[in-house]
JSON list of N, CA and C in Angstrom, two decimals:
[
{"chain": "G", "resi": 1, "resn": "MET", "atom": "N", "xyz": [130.03, 110.14, 91.28]},
{"chain": "G", "resi": 1, "resn": "MET", "atom": "CA", "xyz": [129.27, 109.73, 90.11]},
{"chain": "G", "resi": 1, "resn": "MET", "atom": "C", "xyz": [128.03, 109.15, 90.58]},
{"chain": "G", "resi": 2, "resn": "ASN", "atom": "N", "xyz": [126.98, 109.12, 89.79]},
{"chain": "G", "resi": 2, "resn": "ASN", "atom": "CA", "xyz": [125.88, 108.43, 89.90]},
{"chain": "G", "resi": 2, "resn": "ASN", "atom": "C", "xyz": [125.79, 107.12, 89.49]},
{"chain": "G", "resi": 3, "resn": "GLU", "atom": "N", "xyz": [125.37, 106.39, 89.81]},
{"chain": "G", "resi": 3, "resn": "GLU", "atom": "CA", "xyz": [125.12, 104.78, 89.38]},
{"chain": "G", "resi": 3, "resn": "GLU", "atom": "C", "xyz": [124.12, 104.82, 88.89]},
{"chain": "G", "resi": 4, "resn": "PRO", "atom": "N", "xyz": [123.75, 104.06, 87.48]},
{"chain": "G", "resi": 4, "resn": "PRO", "atom": "CA", "xyz": [122.79, 103.64, 86.99]},
{"chain": "G", "resi": 4, "resn": "PRO", "atom": "C", "xyz": [121.69, 102.95, 87.99]},
{"chain": "G", "resi": 5, "resn": "VAL", "atom": "N", "xyz": [120.41, 103.56, 87.42]},
{"chain": "G", "resi": 5, "resn": "VAL", "atom": "CA", "xyz": [119.32, 102.92, 88.21]},
{"chain": "G", "resi": 5, "resn": "VAL", "atom": "C", "xyz": [118.81, 101.93, 87.66]},
{"chain": "G", "resi": 6, "resn": "ARG", "atom": "N", "xyz": [118.63, 100.41, 88.27]},
{"chain": "G", "resi": 6, "resn": "ARG", "atom": "CA", "xyz": [118.11, 99.59, 87.67]},
{"chain": "G", "resi": 6, "resn": "ARG", "atom": "C", "xyz": [116.79, 99.56, 87.94]},
{"chain": "G", "resi": 7, "resn": "PRO", "atom": "N", "xyz": [115.97, 99.06, 87.14]},
{"chain": "G", "resi": 7, "resn": "PRO", "atom": "CA", "xyz": [114.37, 98.86, 87.15]},
{"chain": "G", "resi": 7, "resn": "PRO", "atom": "C", "xyz": [114.09, 97.75, 88.44]},
{"chain": "G", "resi": 8, "resn": "LEU", "atom": "N", "xyz": [112.88, 97.88, 89.23]},
{"chain": "G", "resi": 8, "resn": "LEU", "atom": "CA", "xyz": [112.54, 97.69, 90.26]},
{"chain": "G", "resi": 8, "resn": "LEU", "atom": "C", "xyz": [111.44, 96.33, 89.63]},
{"chain": "G", "resi": 9, "resn": "LEU", "atom": "N", "xyz": [111.59, 95.17, 89.99]},
{"chain": "G", "resi": 9, "resn": "LEU", "atom": "CA", "xyz": [110.68, 94.20, 89.62]},
{"chain": "G", "resi": 9, "resn": "LEU", "atom": "C", "xyz": [109.83, 93.63, 90.65]},
{"chain": "G", "resi": 10, "resn": "ILE", "atom": "N", "xyz": [108.77, 93.53, 90.62]},
{"chain": "G", "resi": 10, "resn": "ILE", "atom": "CA", "xyz": [107.78, 93.09, 91.74]},
{"chain": "G", "resi": 10, "resn": "ILE", "atom": "C", "xyz": [107.01, 92.08, 91.08]},
{"chain": "G", "resi": 11, "resn": "VAL", "atom": "N", "xyz": [107.01, 90.98, 91.84]},
{"chain": "G", "resi": 11, "resn": "VAL", "atom": "CA", "xyz": [106.21, 89.67, 91.03]},
{"chain": "G", "resi": 11, "resn": "VAL", "atom": "C", "xyz": [104.85, 89.61, 92.29]},
{"chain": "G", "resi": 12, "resn": "VAL", "atom": "N", "xyz": [103.90, 89.48, 91.71]},
{"chain": "G", "resi": 12, "resn": "VAL", "atom": "CA", "xyz": [102.77, 89.45, 92.27]},
{"chain": "G", "resi": 12, "resn": "VAL", "atom": "C", "xyz": [102.23, 88.02, 92.11]},
{"chain": "G", "resi": 13, "resn": "SER", "atom": "N", "xyz": [101.67, 87.35, 93.13]},
{"chain": "G", "resi": 13, "resn": "SER", "atom": "CA", "xyz": [101.13, 85.92, 92.48]},
{"chain": "G", "resi": 13, "resn": "SER", "atom": "C", "xyz": [100.41, 85.31, 93.80]},
{"chain": "G", "resi": 14, "resn": "GLY", "atom": "N", "xyz": [99.39, 84.55, 93.45]},
{"chain": "G", "resi": 14, "resn": "GLY", "atom": "CA", "xyz": [98.41, 83.76, 94.19]},
{"chain": "G", "resi": 14, "resn": "GLY", "atom": "C", "xyz": [97.50, 83.12, 93.49]},
{"chain": "G", "resi": 15, "resn": "MET", "atom": "N", "xyz": [96.39, 82.89, 94.29]},
{"chain": "G", "resi": 15, "resn": "MET", "atom": "CA", "xyz": [95.31, 82.08, 93.73]},
{"chain": "G", "resi": 15, "resn": "MET", "atom": "C", "xyz": [94.09, 82.93, 93.03]},
{"chain": "G", "resi": 16, "resn": "SER", "atom": "N", "xyz": [93.53, 82.45, 92.40]},
{"chain": "G", "resi": 16, "resn": "SER", "atom": "CA", "xyz": [92.29, 83.13, 92.00]},
{"chain": "G", "resi": 16, "resn": "SER", "atom": "C", "xyz": [91.66, 83.74, 93.07]},
{"chain": "G", "resi": 17, "resn": "GLY", "atom": "N", "xyz": [90.93, 84.80, 93.06]},
{"chain": "G", "resi": 17, "resn": "GLY", "atom": "CA", "xyz": [90.05, 85.63, 94.14]},
{"chain": "G", "resi": 17, "resn": "GLY", "atom": "C", "xyz": [91.34, 86.33, 95.25]},
{"chain": "G", "resi": 18, "resn": "SER", "atom": "N", "xyz": [92.48, 86.20, 95.18]},
{"chain": "G", "resi": 18, "resn": "SER", "atom": "CA", "xyz": [93.31, 86.61, 96.19]},
{"chain": "G", "resi": 18, "resn": "SER", "atom": "C", "xyz": [93.81, 88.16, 96.20]},
{"chain": "G", "resi": 19, "resn": "GLY", "atom": "N", "xyz": [93.34, 89.01, 95.05]},
{"chain": "G", "resi": 19, "resn": "GLY", "atom": "CA", "xyz": [93.40, 90.19, 95.02]},
{"chain": "G", "resi": 19, "resn": "GLY", "atom": "C", "xyz": [94.42, 90.62, 94.12]},
{"chain": "G", "resi": 20, "resn": "LYS", "atom": "N", "xyz": [95.02, 89.74, 93.30]},
{"chain": "G", "resi": 20, "resn": "LYS", "atom": "CA", "xyz": [96.10, 90.18, 92.31]},
{"chain": "G", "resi": 20, "resn": "LYS", "atom": "C", "xyz": [95.87, 91.12, 91.65]},
{"chain": "G", "resi": 21, "resn": "SER", "atom": "N", "xyz": [94.50, 91.34, 91.11]},
{"chain": "G", "resi": 21, "resn": "SER", "atom": "CA", "xyz": [93.83, 92.30, 90.18]},
{"chain": "G", "resi": 21, "resn": "SER", "atom": "C", "xyz": [94.17, 93.80, 90.83]},
{"chain": "G", "resi": 22, "resn": "VAL", "atom": "N", "xyz": [93.77, 93.79, 91.85]},
{"chain": "G", "resi": 22, "resn": "VAL", "atom": "CA", "xyz": [93.78, 95.11, 92.98]},
{"chain": "G", "resi": 22, "resn": "VAL", "atom": "C", "xyz": [95.06, 95.65, 93.28]},
{"chain": "G", "resi": 23, "resn": "ALA", "atom": "N", "xyz": [96.03, 94.47, 93.59]},
{"chain": "G", "resi": 23, "resn": "ALA", "atom": "CA", "xyz": [97.39, 94.95, 93.42]},
{"chain": "G", "resi": 23, "resn": "ALA", "atom": "C", "xyz": [98.36, 95.36, 92.50]},
{"chain": "G", "resi": 24, "resn": "LEU", "atom": "N", "xyz": [97.47, 94.97, 91.03]},
{"chain": "G", "resi": 24, "resn": "LEU", "atom": "CA", "xyz": [98.26, 95.16, 89.95]},
{"chain": "G", "resi": 24, "resn": "LEU", "atom": "C", "xyz": [97.78, 96.51, 89.79]},
{"chain": "G", "resi": 25, "resn": "HIS", "atom": "N", "xyz": [96.54, 96.69, 89.66]},
{"chain": "G", "resi": 25, "resn": "HIS", "atom": "CA", "xyz": [95.68, 98.25, 89.59]},
{"chain": "G", "resi": 25, "resn": "HIS", "atom": "C", "xyz": [96.37, 99.38, 90.67]},
{"chain": "G", "resi": 26, "resn": "THR", "atom": "N", "xyz": [96.72, 98.79, 91.83]},
{"chain": "G", "resi": 26, "resn": "THR", "atom": "CA", "xyz": [97.37, 99.89, 92.34]},
{"chain": "G", "resi": 26, "resn": "THR", "atom": "C", "xyz": [99.13, 100.40, 92.20]},
{"chain": "G", "resi": 27, "resn": "LEU", "atom": "N", "xyz": [99.54, 99.36, 91.92]},
{"chain": "G", "resi": 27, "resn": "LEU", "atom": "CA", "xyz": [100.82, 99.34, 91.12]},
{"chain": "G", "resi": 27, "resn": "LEU", "atom": "C", "xyz": [100.93, 100.42, 89.82]},
{"chain": "G", "resi": 28, "resn": "GLU", "atom": "N", "xyz": [99.84, 100.06, 88.99]},
{"chain": "G", "resi": 28, "resn": "GLU", "atom": "CA", "xyz": [99.56, 101.12, 87.79]},
{"chain": "G", "resi": 28, "resn": "GLU", "atom": "C", "xyz": [99.38, 102.25, 88.15]},
{"chain": "G", "resi": 29, "resn": "ASP", "atom": "N", "xyz": [98.68, 102.82, 89.14]},
{"chain": "G", "resi": 29, "resn": "ASP", "atom": "CA", "xyz": [98.18, 103.64, 89.75]},
{"chain": "G", "resi": 29, "resn": "ASP", "atom": "C", "xyz": [99.82, 104.52, 90.04]},
{"chain": "G", "resi": 30, "resn": "LEU", "atom": "N", "xyz": [100.64, 103.64, 90.72]},
{"chain": "G", "resi": 30, "resn": "LEU", "atom": "CA", "xyz": [101.92, 104.42, 91.08]},
{"chain": "G", "resi": 30, "resn": "LEU", "atom": "C", "xyz": [102.87, 104.52, 90.02]},
{"chain": "G", "resi": 31, "resn": "ASP", "atom": "N", "xyz": [102.53, 104.45, 88.52]},
{"chain": "G", "resi": 31, "resn": "ASP", "atom": "CA", "xyz": [103.33, 104.29, 87.49]},
{"chain": "G", "resi": 31, "resn": "ASP", "atom": "C", "xyz": [104.07, 103.30, 87.22]},
{"chain": "G", "resi": 32, "resn": "PHE", "atom": "N", "xyz": [103.91, 101.84, 88.03]},
{"chain": "G", "resi": 32, "resn": "PHE", "atom": "CA", "xyz": [104.49, 100.91, 87.43]},
{"chain": "G", "resi": 32, "resn": "PHE", "atom": "C", "xyz": [104.10, 100.26, 86.29]},
{"chain": "G", "resi": 33, "resn": "PHE", "atom": "N", "xyz": [104.96, 99.78, 85.48]},
{"chain": "G", "resi": 33, "resn": "PHE", "atom": "CA", "xyz": [104.21, 98.83, 84.15]},
{"chain": "G", "resi": 33, "resn": "PHE", "atom": "C", "xyz": [104.19, 97.39, 84.67]},
{"chain": "G", "resi": 34, "resn": "CYS", "atom": "N", "xyz": [102.98, 97.18, 84.38]},
{"chain": "G", "resi": 34, "resn": "CYS", "atom": "CA", "xyz": [102.62, 95.66, 84.84]},
{"chain": "G", "resi": 34, "resn": "CYS", "atom": "C", "xyz": [101.93, 94.69, 83.81]},
{"chain": "G", "resi": 35, "resn": "THR", "atom": "N", "xyz": [102.04, 93.45, 84.04]},
{"chain": "G", "resi": 35, "resn": "THR", "atom": "CA", "xyz": [101.89, 92.49, 82.91]},
{"chain": "G", "resi": 35, "resn": "THR", "atom": "C", "xyz": [101.20, 91.37, 83.49]},
{"chain": "G", "resi": 36, "resn": "ASP", "atom": "N", "xyz": [100.25, 90.94, 83.14]},
{"chain": "G", "resi": 36, "resn": "ASP", "atom": "CA", "xyz": [99.67, 89.91, 83.90]},
{"chain": "G", "resi": 36, "resn": "ASP", "atom": "C", "xyz": [99.61, 88.67, 82.99]},
{"chain": "G", "resi": 37, "resn": "ASN", "atom": "N", "xyz": [99.49, 87.43, 83.74]},
{"chain": "G", "resi": 37, "resn": "ASN", "atom": "CA", "xyz": [99.40, 86.04, 83.01]},
{"chain": "G", "resi": 37, "resn": "ASN", "atom": "C", "xyz": [100.56, 85.78, 82.35]},
{"chain": "G", "resi": 38, "resn": "LEU", "atom": "N", "xyz": [101.88, 85.98, 82.76]},
{"chain": "G", "resi": 38, "resn": "LEU", "atom": "CA", "xyz": [103.12, 85.83, 81.93]},
{"chain": "G", "resi": 38, "resn": "LEU", "atom": "C", "xyz": [103.51, 84.47, 82.48]},
{"chain": "G", "resi": 39, "resn": "PRO", "atom": "N", "xyz": [103.68, 83.73, 81.45]},
{"chain": "G", "resi": 39, "resn": "PRO", "atom": "CA", "xyz": [104.02, 82.24, 81.72]},
{"chain": "G", "resi": 39, "resn": "PRO", "atom": "C", "xyz": [105.51, 82.32, 82.35]},
{"chain": "G", "resi": 40, "resn": "ALA", "atom": "N", "xyz": [105.62, 81.57, 83.01]},
{"chain": "G", "resi": 40, "resn": "ALA", "atom": "CA", "xyz": [107.16, 81.33, 84.01]},
{"chain": "G", "resi": 40, "resn": "ALA", "atom": "C", "xyz": [108.12, 81.09, 83.14]},
{"chain": "G", "resi": 41, "resn": "GLU", "atom": "N", "xyz": [107.99, 80.49, 82.06]},
{"chain": "G", "resi": 41, "resn": "GLU", "atom": "CA", "xyz": [109.05, 80.12, 81.03]},
{"chain": "G", "resi": 41, "resn": "GLU", "atom": "C", "xyz": [109.58, 81.57, 80.62]},
{"chain": "G", "resi": 42, "resn": "LEU", "atom": "N", "xyz": [108.83, 82.42, 80.47]},
{"chain": "G", "resi": 42, "resn": "LEU", "atom": "CA", "xyz": [109.05, 83.83, 79.81]},
{"chain": "G", "resi": 42, "resn": "LEU", "atom": "C", "xyz": [109.66, 84.62, 80.63]},
{"chain": "G", "resi": 43, "resn": "LEU", "atom": "N", "xyz": [109.59, 84.59, 82.05]},
{"chain": "G", "resi": 43, "resn": "LEU", "atom": "CA", "xyz": [109.99, 85.41, 83.22]},
{"chain": "G", "resi": 43, "resn": "LEU", "atom": "C", "xyz": [111.53, 85.76, 82.75]},
{"chain": "G", "resi": 44, "resn": "PRO", "atom": "N", "xyz": [112.66, 84.87, 82.31]},
{"chain": "G", "resi": 44, "resn": "PRO", "atom": "CA", "xyz": [114.13, 85.28, 82.59]},
{"chain": "G", "resi": 44, "resn": "PRO", "atom": "C", "xyz": [114.07, 86.14, 80.99]},
{"chain": "G", "resi": 45, "resn": "ARG", "atom": "N", "xyz": [113.52, 85.99, 80.12]},
{"chain": "G", "resi": 45, "resn": "ARG", "atom": "CA", "xyz": [113.56, 86.78, 78.97]},
{"chain": "G", "resi": 45, "resn": "ARG", "atom": "C", "xyz": [112.99, 88.11, 79.36]},
{"chain": "G", "resi": 46, "resn": "PHE", "atom": "N", "xyz": [111.77, 88.26, 79.94]},
{"chain": "G", "resi": 46, "resn": "PHE", "atom": "CA", "xyz": [111.08, 89.40, 80.29]},
{"chain": "G", "resi": 46, "resn": "PHE", "atom": "C", "xyz": [112.10, 90.40, 81.41]},
{"chain": "G", "resi": 47, "resn": "VAL", "atom": "N", "xyz": [112.98, 89.73, 82.32]},
{"chain": "G", "resi": 47, "resn": "VAL", "atom": "CA", "xyz": [113.74, 90.51, 83.12]},
{"chain": "G", "resi": 47, "resn": "VAL", "atom": "C", "xyz": [114.88, 90.82, 82.49]},
{"chain": "G", "resi": 48, "resn": "THR", "atom": "N", "xyz": [115.27, 90.30, 81.16]},
{"chain": "G", "resi": 48, "resn": "THR", "atom": "CA", "xyz": [116.30, 90.73, 80.51]},
{"chain": "G", "resi": 48, "resn": "THR", "atom": "C", "xyz": [116.20, 92.01, 79.79]},
{"chain": "G", "resi": 49, "resn": "ALA", "atom": "N", "xyz": [114.74, 91.99, 79.33]},
{"chain": "G", "resi": 49, "resn": "ALA", "atom": "CA", "xyz": [114.19, 92.85, 78.34]},
{"chain": "G", "resi": 49, "resn": "ALA", "atom": "C", "xyz": [113.89, 94.20, 79.15]},
{"chain": "G", "resi": 50, "resn": "ILE", "atom": "N", "xyz": [113.81, 94.11, 80.31]},
{"chain": "G", "resi": 50, "resn": "ILE", "atom": "CA", "xyz": [113.32, 95.58, 81.23]},
{"chain": "G", "resi": 50, "resn": "ILE", "atom": "C", "xyz": [114.88, 95.81, 81.61]},
{"chain": "G", "resi": 51, "resn": "GLY", "atom": "N", "xyz": [116.24, 95.06, 81.34]},
{"chain": "G", "resi": 51, "resn": "GLY", "atom": "CA", "xyz": [117.16, 95.56, 81.85]},
{"chain": "G", "resi": 51, "resn": "GLY", "atom": "C", "xyz": [117.69, 95.15, 83.17]},
{"chain": "G", "resi": 52, "resn": "GLY", "atom": "N", "xyz": [117.16, 94.13, 83.60]},
{"chain": "G", "resi": 52, "resn": "GLY", "atom": "CA", "xyz": [117.61, 93.51, 84.70]},
{"chain": "G", "resi": 52, "resn": "GLY", "atom": "C", "xyz": [118.79, 92.59, 84.65]}
]
């Protein structure tokens, strides 16, 4: 039997100028869905919404 595939969650964080935008654009090029500037308070709801 095949087990369901769970979404992969990658959190990219860092200070301004540390290359977060470059990392997000690279992940988008690899067909990841990316969101920027998500408030930490919304992270649990976001994880639930993507099926985590």
